[in-house]
C-alpha cells in the first residue's frame, strides 16, 4: 500500500488537522469526538444542517461545511459509520435555536447511529428532523444497506438544503425540501479499479485487467455485475438508461416526530423521470479518475438525456463523493424544479464547492 | 489499459466535445485546429491571455478558460505540444485589439511552437508578448526541457494574469506581471504511480510496490531520484525545503520585441524565498491522489512554512495540473505581494476554478 499518510491510525485525524489548518475562515474541527463545523456557528435563528458518514469520500462531507451548505459534518473512520456522540455533540454545538436537520445516507450503521443521536439531541430539547438519502438505483439491498444506498444525490441535497437553511427557512421546510430532493434524485456508479482502505492495507476487491464493476457502491461493495470493459459511451448509456427508466420506487423510512418524541414510519414512492423534465446532471469521479474522462462521459450523457426528452439545466462535474483513489465514476440525475434551482444557484463557500462569493 | 474512453484516436476530441457541451455559457471549442475559447471573445480593448500544451493535465488549460482567467487554450494530443496553427488561429479569433499574451510552459516543443505562432500573429499585426513559466526546482534540464520545467506556477499565473487582463490592464502590464509571478513561484512534485498515455496503452514508467519518484515531471518524465516510500510528513518536508532553499536561479529567456519584430534574450535571476515573505500555497494532486491525502500534506506544509518564517496567506488544494490518473502530488509556493493578491482574489468563473461570481 502506497499512500500519502503517516501512521495508519492517524489518517483521519491528520486529514482533519489539515482541513482546519487550511480553512480557518470557513470551518473548525473538534476532536474526540470528531466533527467539522462552521467557524461562525451557531447561527442564531437558522436551521443547522448536519451530515456525516465514513471518511474516504472527500470532499464529502467535511469539505462541504461552510456558508450555504453544511453547518457540521461528522466523519467516522475510513468507510466506517460515525458514532452517535459525534452527531449529538455536533448538534449541541451548532444548534442556533431553529433546530437541526440530520441528512443521512442510507447505510445501516449510519442510520442507527444518527437515530440514536437524534433521540439524544431531542431529549436535550433540540428540535430534530432526520432525512434519509437512498438514491442508488443499482441494487435494492447491499452489503451495508437495507434498501437502496445513499450516494450522489447526497452532495446535491447538501447544497440545496444548505442554501434553504442559509436563507432562514424553517426546520420543517428544510426537511420537506430534503425529502423532495431525495425523491427526485437517482444515481448509479461503476469502478475500473478498487481502492485500498489504509487500515486494511490491501485492495478491497480485485478487478481483472479488462474488467469493470457496474453498480458499485462507494465503499467498494459489489454492484450489479462484473463485465469486460466497453467504451465510455456504452457505459454511460447503460447507467443513464437505468437511471432514466427507474421507478417508481417504494420504501418505508423512519422519520423523527418531534411532537410525540417518537419515530414514525413513512411510506414514500418516487416518480420516474419523464420526458419534459429539467434535470441537474452530476458526473462524479470516484477519486482516481481524472476530470478529462468525466467530460467524455458527460458528452454521451448529454446525448442520452436529450434523446429521452430530459433537459440538463445545471451540471456538476468532478470528484465530489469519492471512494479514496478508486477509478470509476457515477452519474446522478436530479429532477429540478424552480425551488430546487433557486437554492442550487444560491452562493456557496466551502472548501469543496464554491460560487457566488 | 482501462480508461473511460472510446477510440484512442478520439480521446482529446471527445473530451473537448464534452467540455463544449457542459459549459456553453463559458466557452466554445474550435476543432481543426483545436482550441478552447471564451464564449464572449473577442473582448474589445482587453488583453487576450492564451495558454496551451499537451492534453492530459486537465483542468489545465482548457478548464481555465472563462471570465477572469484564460481567453483561449490550445490543447495538443496527450502529453504532446500543440502545433503553431492552433495558437495562431486562437490568437486571431480572440484578439480584441489590445494584444495577445502567450503563457508558455517551458517544454522544448511548446516553446518552439508558441514562438512560431507569435511570429505568425505579429506578422498579421497583432500585438504579441510571450512569457515562459519555468518554476520546477527539481531538475535543471530534463527529458523535454532545456532549463527548468513549467509546472504548478502556471495555474497561479493563469489566474493572476487573467484577472489583470479582465481588469483592462495593458499587454505590457500583463506581461510584466506574468514574468513576476514566474520569478516568485517555485514547485516540486512526486509520484506514487505512473499514468498511462492512451496511445501508448501501457504505463509510462513502473514503480515498485514500495517505491516513489521524487521530482517527477507532469509527463511522467524522471525526476531527481527514486526511493522507498516514507511518510507524507517526510515527503512534504523534503519537497518544501527544496522549494524554500532554492535559488537564486538564473536563466536566459527569449521574449518577443514587437517594436523590432524580433526575439530578444533576457537574463533573469529570481530571488529565493526568505523569512517574512507571504506566500500562496498550492497543493496539487497529480490526478489519482484523493483530496483527503492532500490535506495531510497541507498540514505538514503549513508547519514547515511557519518554521521558516513564511506566512501562507492564500491556498489552493486539489487536482488542477494533473498527469492523467497518476498518483502523487506537487507543492507550489508563490511569493505574494499586494498586487498579486489583488488579482488572486478577483472573481473567476471557469469550469476548473470559480469564486466571486
XYZ file of C-alpha atoms in Angstrom:
714
model
C 0.000 0.000 0.000
C 1.386 3.378 -1.059
C -0.447 6.384 0.339
C 0.353 9.913 1.395
C -0.124 9.192 5.080
C 1.819 8.857 8.285
C 0.637 6.185 10.742
C -2.484 4.285 9.662
C -4.214 5.113 12.946
C -3.756 8.846 12.393
C -5.109 9.123 8.853
C -8.485 10.700 9.635
C -7.173 12.885 12.460
C -4.355 14.330 10.377
C -6.532 14.952 7.339
C -8.914 16.849 9.610
C -5.982 18.801 11.063
C -5.009 19.715 7.515
C -8.529 20.939 6.762
C -8.569 23.019 9.942
C -5.164 24.494 9.080
C -6.199 25.258 5.504
C -9.646 26.746 6.060
C -9.824 28.586 9.406
C -12.042 31.220 7.788
C -14.656 28.597 6.906
C -14.551 25.844 9.480
C -13.204 24.456 12.715
C -12.593 20.888 13.736
C -13.485 19.421 17.116
C -11.588 16.285 18.084
C -12.787 13.448 20.309
C -15.453 13.238 19.230
C -14.592 14.381 15.719
C -16.756 16.847 13.907
C -16.159 19.673 11.429
C -18.301 22.757 11.942
C -18.753 26.212 10.518
C -16.412 28.768 12.029
C -19.367 31.091 12.565
C -21.718 28.518 14.139
C -24.099 28.544 15.887
C -26.137 30.812 13.621
C -28.988 32.266 15.621
C -32.373 31.511 14.116
C -31.060 29.345 11.295
C -31.518 25.626 10.856
C -28.308 23.659 11.339
C -27.730 21.086 8.586
C -25.596 18.185 9.775
C -24.385 15.221 7.797
C -21.700 12.635 8.229
C -20.589 9.151 7.454
C -17.422 7.195 6.989
C -14.325 9.048 5.857
C -12.802 8.298 2.460
C -15.420 10.120 0.369
C -13.817 13.564 0.469
C -14.612 16.332 -0.162
C -17.957 14.946 1.111
C -18.848 15.656 3.917
C -16.292 17.821 5.764
C -15.331 19.679 2.602
C -18.909 20.878 2.255
C -19.015 22.672 5.597
C -19.363 26.408 5.157
C -21.642 29.200 4.097
C -24.691 27.921 2.209
C -24.071 24.218 2.705
C -23.430 22.068 5.804
C -23.300 23.509 9.299
C -21.418 20.456 10.564
C -20.100 17.108 9.347
C -19.250 14.037 11.392
C -16.514 11.867 9.874
C -16.123 8.287 11.007
C -13.013 6.258 10.401
C -12.477 5.338 6.739
C -15.642 3.668 5.399
C -16.937 3.330 8.990
C -20.035 4.988 10.421
C -19.520 7.852 12.853
C -20.692 7.219 16.415
C -23.797 8.825 17.931
C -21.796 11.070 20.253
C -20.265 12.789 17.213
C -23.632 13.792 15.783
C -25.046 14.575 19.214
C -22.165 16.831 20.233
C -22.125 18.496 16.822
C -25.850 19.179 17.173
C -25.381 20.656 20.647
C -22.519 22.824 19.359
C -24.157 24.276 16.260
C -27.870 24.454 17.051
C -28.897 28.080 16.722
C -32.360 27.545 18.183
C -34.098 26.776 14.888
C -33.369 23.087 15.071
C -31.100 20.541 13.487
C -31.629 18.581 10.288
C -29.706 15.330 10.019
C -29.004 14.393 6.423
C -28.243 10.674 6.475
C -27.022 8.362 3.740
C -28.832 5.036 3.848
C -26.279 2.675 5.358
C -27.344 0.551 8.291
C -24.672 1.844 10.675
C -25.198 5.478 9.739
C -28.964 5.172 10.089
C -28.801 3.558 13.533
C -26.245 5.984 14.899
C -27.978 9.074 13.555
C -31.222 7.776 15.090
C -29.571 7.432 18.489
C -28.080 10.908 18.144
C -31.462 12.345 17.177
C -33.029 10.863 20.305
C -30.217 12.227 22.470
C -30.496 15.712 20.959
C -34.293 15.705 21.211
C -34.007 14.722 24.859
C -31.978 17.900 25.360
C -34.769 19.967 23.850
C -33.260 20.448 20.414
C -35.703 20.323 17.520
C -34.596 17.498 15.244
C -35.531 16.171 11.860
C -33.743 13.387 10.046
C -33.980 12.691 6.320
C -32.592 9.672 4.534
C -30.880 9.704 1.139
C -31.378 6.416 -0.765
C -30.853 7.221 -4.411
C -28.689 4.408 -5.831
C -30.714 2.577 -8.470
C -28.090 -0.163 -8.918
C -29.153 -2.540 -6.161
C -32.108 -2.856 -3.822
C -30.213 -4.167 -0.806
C -26.469 -4.407 -0.413
C -23.655 -5.390 1.880
C -24.216 -2.438 4.214
C -27.748 -1.436 3.375
C -31.375 -2.397 3.731
C -32.961 -0.716 0.739
C -31.086 1.480 -1.673
C -27.753 3.052 -0.825
C -27.289 6.788 -0.436
C -24.806 8.170 -2.934
C -24.505 11.141 -5.327
C -27.798 12.840 -4.516
C -26.336 13.480 -1.058
C -23.986 16.123 -2.467
C -26.808 17.864 -4.307
C -29.066 17.698 -1.252
C -26.372 19.229 0.940
C -26.028 22.142 -1.486
C -29.746 22.716 -1.996
C -30.950 22.244 1.564
C -27.916 24.132 2.863
C -28.996 27.121 0.802
C -32.516 26.893 2.214
C -31.143 26.806 5.764
C -28.882 29.760 4.941
C -31.922 31.661 3.682
C -33.603 31.217 7.060
C -36.240 28.661 6.196
C -37.778 26.593 8.995
C -36.760 23.101 10.006
C -39.977 21.708 8.569
C -39.390 23.496 5.276
C -35.808 22.243 5.048
C -36.868 18.679 5.877
C -39.601 18.723 3.244
C -37.168 20.101 0.677
C -34.566 17.477 1.532
C -37.132 14.676 1.226
C -38.152 16.048 -2.163
C -34.557 16.219 -3.396
C -34.078 12.592 -2.411
C -37.282 11.580 -4.170
C -36.170 13.474 -7.279
C -32.605 12.142 -7.371
C -31.233 8.908 -8.822
C -27.663 7.684 -9.179
C -25.517 4.843 -10.396
C -21.789 4.229 -10.298
C -19.082 1.981 -11.731
C -15.469 1.154 -10.974
C -12.392 0.390 -13.057
C -10.173 -0.288 -10.041
C -10.514 -0.909 -6.345
C -9.403 1.355 -3.554
C -7.349 0.423 -0.512
C -8.591 1.207 2.988
C -5.489 2.253 4.976
C -6.307 0.001 7.944
C -6.774 -2.979 5.626
C -3.592 -2.352 3.677
C -4.761 -4.176 0.587
C -7.339 -3.531 -2.145
C -10.953 -4.047 -1.120
C -11.559 -6.134 -4.219
C -9.709 -7.128 -7.362
C -10.771 -6.491 -10.934
C -9.052 -8.126 -13.879
C -7.043 -6.224 -16.472
C -10.067 -5.945 -18.739
C -12.822 -5.973 -16.128
C -15.081 -3.365 -14.597
C -17.826 -3.441 -11.960
C -21.171 -1.838 -12.776
C -23.364 -0.547 -9.966
C -20.528 -0.449 -7.447
C -21.051 1.148 -4.041
C -18.918 3.943 -2.662
C -17.179 1.559 -0.257
C -16.194 -0.844 -2.985
C -19.108 -3.114 -2.103
C -20.315 -5.230 -5.007
C -22.688 -3.818 -7.551
C -24.852 -5.357 -10.226
C -22.331 -7.184 -12.319
C -18.782 -7.552 -13.430
C -18.179 -7.383 -17.112
C -15.476 -6.805 -19.677
C -14.545 -3.223 -20.415
C -16.584 -1.473 -23.047
C -16.425 2.109 -24.305
C -17.281 5.119 -22.194
C -20.250 5.696 -24.489
C -21.630 2.238 -23.770
C -21.029 2.533 -20.018
C -22.599 5.966 -19.853
C -25.646 4.942 -21.854
C -26.091 1.800 -19.748
C -26.023 3.701 -16.462
C -28.016 6.677 -17.705
C -30.775 4.440 -19.043
C -31.039 2.547 -15.753
C -31.480 5.899 -14.023
C -33.939 7.248 -16.556
C -36.072 4.100 -16.686
C -36.002 3.532 -12.948
C -39.064 3.589 -10.763
C -41.402 4.177 -9.228
C -39.502 3.033 -6.151
C -41.357 2.493 -2.873
C -39.797 2.343 0.555
C -40.670 2.872 4.191
C -38.449 5.334 6.038
C -38.324 6.309 9.694
C -38.536 9.987 10.485
C -38.491 11.657 13.881
C -41.807 13.059 15.112
C -40.694 15.723 17.497
C -44.166 16.459 18.869
C -44.519 12.924 20.146
C -40.811 12.247 20.605
C -41.089 9.062 18.628
C -40.076 7.566 15.313
C -42.784 7.221 12.716
C -42.728 5.134 9.578
C -43.421 6.908 6.316
C -44.221 5.179 3.057
C -42.594 7.040 0.188
C -42.833 6.340 -3.511
C -40.915 8.396 -6.009
C -41.929 9.081 -9.567
C -39.741 8.136 -12.522
C -38.141 10.826 -14.613
C -40.196 11.636 -17.675
C -39.780 13.440 -20.959
C -40.016 17.175 -20.415
C -38.274 17.139 -17.051
C -35.421 19.504 -16.295
C -32.503 17.878 -14.520
C -29.292 18.713 -12.737
C -26.657 16.322 -14.143
C -23.862 15.310 -11.808
C -20.917 13.352 -13.235
C -18.696 12.353 -10.341
C -15.212 10.863 -10.185
C -14.716 8.032 -7.707
C -11.420 9.705 -6.837
C -8.797 8.254 -9.159
C -10.452 9.068 -12.469
C -9.264 12.362 -13.957
C -11.755 15.063 -14.854
C -10.847 14.718 -18.559
C -12.511 11.303 -18.664
C -15.593 12.695 -16.912
C -16.052 15.065 -19.840
C -16.071 12.137 -22.257
C -18.858 10.640 -20.140
C -20.714 13.952 -19.941
C -20.678 14.215 -23.729
C -22.601 10.946 -24.029
C -24.830 11.682 -21.041
C -25.984 14.902 -22.690
C -26.906 12.923 -25.826
C -28.828 10.298 -23.854
C -30.712 12.904 -21.862
C -31.686 14.782 -24.987
C -32.834 11.591 -26.694
C -35.082 10.905 -23.706
C -36.577 14.368 -23.525
C -34.637 15.491 -20.455
C -33.116 18.974 -20.422
C -29.908 19.383 -18.455
C -30.278 22.803 -16.864
C -27.311 22.645 -14.462
C -24.324 20.337 -14.144
C -21.619 19.405 -11.679
C -18.559 17.559 -12.989
C -15.658 16.481 -10.807
C -14.622 14.456 -7.736
C -17.199 15.248 -5.035
C -18.274 11.923 -3.473
C -15.292 9.649 -3.819
C -14.020 6.258 -2.707
C -10.430 7.097 -1.848
C -8.346 6.562 -5.019
C -10.829 4.282 -6.788
C -11.040 4.780 -10.551
C -14.535 4.983 -11.922
C -17.405 7.417 -11.967
C -21.036 7.861 -11.104
C -23.959 9.645 -12.687
C -26.703 11.392 -10.763
C -29.763 12.946 -12.364
C -31.881 15.173 -10.167
C -35.215 16.407 -11.422
C -35.038 20.163 -10.917
C -37.994 22.470 -10.336
C -37.808 26.217 -9.713
C -37.461 25.795 -5.966
C -34.522 23.420 -6.328
C -32.811 25.613 -8.923
C -33.176 28.714 -6.780
C -31.293 27.037 -3.955
C -28.805 25.380 -6.304
C -27.847 28.771 -7.708
C -27.500 30.446 -4.302
C -23.958 31.376 -3.197
C -21.882 28.701 -1.503
C -18.465 28.923 0.096
C -16.945 25.664 1.271
C -13.557 24.031 0.624
C -15.159 21.630 -1.847
C -17.781 23.735 -3.609
C -17.792 27.455 -4.118
C -19.521 30.057 -6.217
C -21.174 33.430 -5.958
C -18.921 34.556 -3.123
C -5.291 -0.254 -20.206
C -8.672 0.591 -18.660
C -9.918 4.102 -19.322
C -13.220 5.874 -19.793
C -12.676 6.463 -23.491
C -13.950 5.354 -26.869
C -11.348 5.031 -29.651
C -7.814 6.036 -28.671
C -7.617 8.462 -31.584
C -10.719 10.335 -30.405
C -9.753 10.896 -26.769
C -8.884 14.594 -26.960
C -11.618 15.454 -29.441
C -14.349 13.812 -27.398
C -13.178 15.320 -24.130
C -13.301 18.734 -25.793
C -16.787 17.955 -27.113
C -17.796 17.141 -23.552
C -16.441 20.451 -22.300
C -18.262 22.328 -25.031
C -21.486 20.501 -24.208
C -21.110 21.114 -20.484
C -20.098 24.773 -20.459
C -21.663 26.654 -23.380
C -22.135 29.675 -21.122
C -18.380 29.901 -20.536
C -16.562 28.576 -23.559
C -16.646 27.278 -27.090
C -14.382 24.773 -28.794
C -12.987 25.165 -32.278
C -11.886 21.958 -33.981
C -9.131 21.514 -36.574
C -7.182 23.218 -35.326
C -8.308 22.642 -31.754
C -8.665 25.491 -29.318
C -10.973 26.344 -26.459
C -12.005 29.985 -26.205
C -14.239 32.217 -24.162
C -17.815 32.275 -25.364
C -17.756 36.076 -25.209
C -14.420 36.550 -27.034
C -13.078 38.710 -28.538
C -13.311 41.260 -25.726
C -12.769 44.681 -27.181
C -9.895 46.540 -25.568
C -8.848 43.697 -23.300
C -5.663 41.664 -23.488
C -6.269 38.080 -24.592
C -4.441 35.547 -22.407
C -3.687 32.331 -24.279
C -2.016 29.219 -22.977
C -1.787 25.641 -24.122
C 0.234 22.490 -24.047
C -0.245 18.777 -24.224
C -3.558 17.350 -23.071
C -3.668 15.128 -20.006
C -3.210 17.872 -17.404
C -6.868 18.797 -17.018
C -8.420 21.013 -15.819
C -5.330 22.924 -17.068
C -5.562 24.570 -19.566
C -8.988 24.280 -21.210
C -10.751 24.118 -17.863
C -9.359 27.535 -17.011
C -10.957 29.320 -19.934
C -13.544 31.807 -18.794
C -14.155 35.101 -17.067
C -11.054 36.293 -15.191
C -8.656 33.621 -16.405
C -7.692 32.367 -19.891
C -9.182 33.785 -23.064
C -8.155 30.684 -25.002
C -6.327 27.398 -24.536
C -4.695 25.208 -27.168
C -4.645 21.505 -26.293
C -2.252 19.179 -28.082
C -2.644 15.446 -28.140
C -1.975 13.800 -24.760
C 1.443 14.952 -23.493
C 2.214 16.375 -26.941
C 2.806 20.030 -27.783
C 0.080 21.840 -29.691
C 1.007 22.985 -33.190
C 1.634 26.635 -34.141
C -1.569 26.898 -36.161
C -3.591 26.246 -33.020
C -2.089 29.190 -31.132
C -2.073 31.368 -34.235
C -5.721 30.760 -35.069
C -6.732 31.140 -31.439
C -4.912 34.477 -31.335
C -6.633 35.649 -34.497
C -10.000 34.585 -33.103
C -9.803 36.167 -29.654
C -7.639 39.261 -30.088
C -9.729 42.220 -29.035
C -7.232 44.795 -30.260
C -5.251 45.081 -27.024
C -2.909 42.271 -27.909
C -2.283 38.681 -27.021
C -0.170 37.288 -24.198
C 1.102 33.748 -24.687
C 1.675 31.995 -21.389
C 4.035 29.112 -22.169
C 5.258 26.259 -20.022
C 8.944 25.597 -20.578
C 8.992 22.453 -22.697
C 11.046 22.485 -25.869
C 8.158 21.684 -28.200
C 5.797 24.151 -26.567
C 8.395 26.907 -26.652
C 9.225 26.408 -30.323
C 5.632 26.193 -31.451
C 4.494 29.191 -29.432
C 7.429 31.146 -30.894
C 6.328 30.287 -34.420
C 2.753 31.242 -33.583
C 3.909 34.541 -32.094
C 5.770 35.387 -35.284
C 2.752 34.465 -37.394
C 0.397 36.572 -35.270
C 2.807 39.516 -35.204
C 3.054 39.348 -38.984
C -0.713 39.848 -39.055
C -0.371 42.981 -36.963
C -1.416 41.521 -33.642
C 0.489 42.797 -30.623
C 2.123 39.795 -29.013
C 4.035 39.076 -25.838
C 5.190 35.646 -24.733
C 6.178 34.726 -21.185
C 7.752 31.469 -20.089
C 6.927 29.571 -16.901
C 9.911 27.574 -15.603
C 9.275 27.006 -11.911
C 10.160 23.358 -11.217
C 13.090 23.285 -8.805
C 13.533 19.506 -9.085
C 15.799 19.360 -12.114
C 17.731 21.845 -14.192
C 17.263 20.123 -17.555
C 15.024 17.183 -18.314
C 13.755 14.846 -20.963
C 11.647 17.520 -22.647
C 13.257 20.680 -21.378
C 16.260 22.928 -21.592
C 16.227 24.637 -18.216
C 13.566 24.123 -15.616
C 10.159 22.701 -16.453
C 6.994 24.738 -16.190
C 4.557 23.245 -13.693
C 2.301 24.428 -10.839
C 3.031 28.140 -11.057
C 1.323 28.033 -14.460
C -2.078 27.624 -12.798
C -1.461 30.523 -10.441
C -0.141 32.702 -13.272
C -3.219 31.987 -15.377
C -5.462 33.079 -12.505
C -3.482 36.181 -11.576
C -2.661 37.461 -15.056
C -6.146 36.540 -16.239
C -7.568 38.848 -13.594
C -5.275 41.658 -14.715
C -6.388 41.186 -18.316
C -10.007 41.132 -17.182
C -9.430 44.414 -15.343
C -8.299 46.012 -18.586
C -4.567 46.318 -17.987
C -2.257 46.714 -20.967
C -0.329 43.949 -22.669
C 2.923 45.292 -21.241
C 1.460 45.356 -17.735
C 0.144 41.800 -18.045
C 3.476 40.553 -19.417
C 5.422 42.191 -16.577
C 3.032 40.722 -14.028
C 3.301 37.273 -15.579
C 7.095 37.442 -15.557
C 6.996 38.446 -11.898
C 4.675 35.598 -10.973
C 7.064 33.163 -12.632
C 10.040 34.668 -10.806
C 8.127 34.443 -7.499
C 6.879 30.858 -7.954
C 8.594 27.548 -7.252
C 7.278 23.998 -7.439
C 8.195 20.387 -6.953
C 6.273 17.152 -7.469
C 6.383 13.452 -6.702
C 4.642 10.309 -7.902
C 3.439 7.111 -6.273
C 2.290 5.544 -9.531
C 2.661 6.084 -13.240
C -0.023 7.131 -15.667
C -0.883 5.540 -18.982
C -0.992 7.601 -22.158
C -3.941 6.240 -24.194
C -1.953 5.999 -27.429
C 0.844 4.087 -25.655
C -1.528 1.706 -23.902
C 0.882 0.904 -21.096
C 2.261 2.767 -18.084
C 4.879 5.399 -18.890
C 7.137 4.001 -16.167
C 6.962 1.427 -13.420
C 7.466 1.988 -9.726
C 7.868 -0.872 -7.278
C 5.352 -1.696 -4.571
C 7.257 0.394 -2.030
C 8.831 2.935 -4.370
C 8.166 6.558 -5.218
C 9.738 9.092 -7.570
C 10.732 12.488 -6.198
C 10.898 15.470 -8.521
C 8.778 13.842 -11.217
C 7.611 15.833 -14.221
C 3.992 16.167 -15.257
C 4.513 13.799 -18.177
C 5.932 11.071 -16.033
C 9.455 12.048 -17.055
C 12.104 11.128 -14.484
C 12.765 13.358 -11.535
C 15.541 13.579 -9.004
C 15.513 10.142 -7.507
C 13.605 7.006 -6.787
C 13.419 5.988 -3.192
C 11.468 3.807 -0.813
C 8.187 5.200 0.473
C 8.399 7.349 3.556
C 5.670 9.212 5.418
C 3.729 12.117 3.961
C 5.383 14.328 6.579
C 8.838 13.376 5.351
C 7.912 13.761 1.686
C 6.275 17.135 2.274
C 9.185 18.463 4.312
C 11.699 17.237 1.719
C 9.902 18.955 -1.167
C 9.013 22.102 0.761
C 12.597 22.595 1.903
C 13.924 22.221 -1.648
C 11.495 24.936 -2.681
C 12.258 27.195 0.256
C 16.038 26.872 0.000
C 16.114 27.119 -3.788
C 17.814 29.903 -5.647
C 18.749 32.321 -6.826
C 18.139 30.705 -10.225
C 19.445 32.391 -13.367
C 18.288 31.719 -16.894
C 18.134 33.379 -20.265
C 14.669 33.535 -21.832
C 13.532 34.690 -25.248
C 10.787 37.277 -25.348
C 9.197 38.896 -28.372
C 10.120 42.511 -29.035
C 7.165 43.746 -31.009
C 8.703 47.115 -31.886
C 11.530 45.414 -33.750
C 9.651 42.257 -34.652
C 12.432 40.129 -33.267
C 13.206 37.833 -30.388
C 15.416 39.236 -27.666
C 17.235 37.313 -24.966
C 16.609 38.357 -21.400
C 18.740 37.329 -18.450
C 16.523 36.714 -15.451
C 17.521 35.787 -11.923
C 14.931 35.151 -9.281
C 15.365 35.708 -5.581
C 14.948 32.911 -3.049
C 12.047 32.970 -0.634
C 13.012 34.491 2.686
C 11.628 34.700 6.194
C 8.890 37.296 6.368
C 7.504 36.538 2.907
C 3.819 35.969 2.349
C 3.029 33.047 0.064
C 0.190 31.426 -1.813
C 0.463 27.680 -1.096
C -0.754 25.337 -3.811
C -1.015 21.624 -3.021
C -1.908 19.831 -6.220
C -2.995 16.280 -6.940
C -1.355 14.582 -9.929
C -4.845 13.271 -10.738
C -5.195 9.943 -8.957
C -4.476 11.107 -5.436
C -7.624 11.961 -3.478
C -8.032 15.378 -1.895
C -8.028 13.809 1.581
C -4.340 12.950 1.212
C -3.583 16.478 0.012
C -4.862 17.764 3.341
C -2.405 15.535 5.185
C 0.339 17.119 3.079
C -1.022 20.623 3.638
C -0.925 20.068 7.393
C 2.829 19.463 7.252
C 3.436 22.163 4.660
C 1.838 24.732 6.957
C 4.221 23.657 9.749
C 7.287 23.843 7.504
C 6.320 27.264 6.185
C 5.764 28.602 9.668
C 9.089 27.200 10.868
C 10.788 29.037 8.007
C 9.108 32.360 8.582
C 6.726 32.124 5.620
C 3.103 33.133 6.095
C 0.560 31.282 3.953
C -1.964 33.961 3.048
C -3.938 32.033 0.425
C -4.102 28.388 -0.586
C -5.326 26.182 -3.391
C -5.746 22.454 -2.709
C -6.973 19.965 -5.278
C -6.339 18.491 -8.747
C -5.530 21.445 -11.026
C -2.434 20.476 -13.063
C -2.562 16.736 -13.391
C -0.888 13.859 -15.212
C -3.898 11.786 -16.204
C -4.554 9.312 -13.377
C -1.061 9.459 -11.845
C -0.990 9.242 -8.047
C 1.205 11.791 -6.361
C 1.193 15.483 -5.623
C 3.091 18.691 -6.086
C 3.725 21.745 -3.971
C 3.975 25.276 -5.301
C 4.878 28.281 -3.179
C 4.346 31.682 -4.756
C 5.635 34.775 -3.014
C 2.607 37.047 -2.835
C 2.670 40.840 -2.733
C -0.357 43.127 -2.680
C -0.572 43.278 -6.469
C -0.598 39.501 -6.790
C -3.153 39.072 -4.010
C -5.475 41.661 -5.503
C -5.633 39.697 -8.752
C -5.754 36.330 -6.961
C -8.840 37.443 -5.047
C -10.636 38.820 -8.105
C -13.705 36.910 -9.335
C -13.134 33.968 -11.647
C -15.615 31.780 -13.475
C -14.186 28.812 -15.348
C -15.039 25.104 -15.307
C -11.988 24.394 -13.154
C -11.771 27.390 -10.835
C -14.567 29.616 -9.666
C -15.281 32.143 -6.983
C -16.822 35.539 -6.503
C -19.353 35.045 -9.269
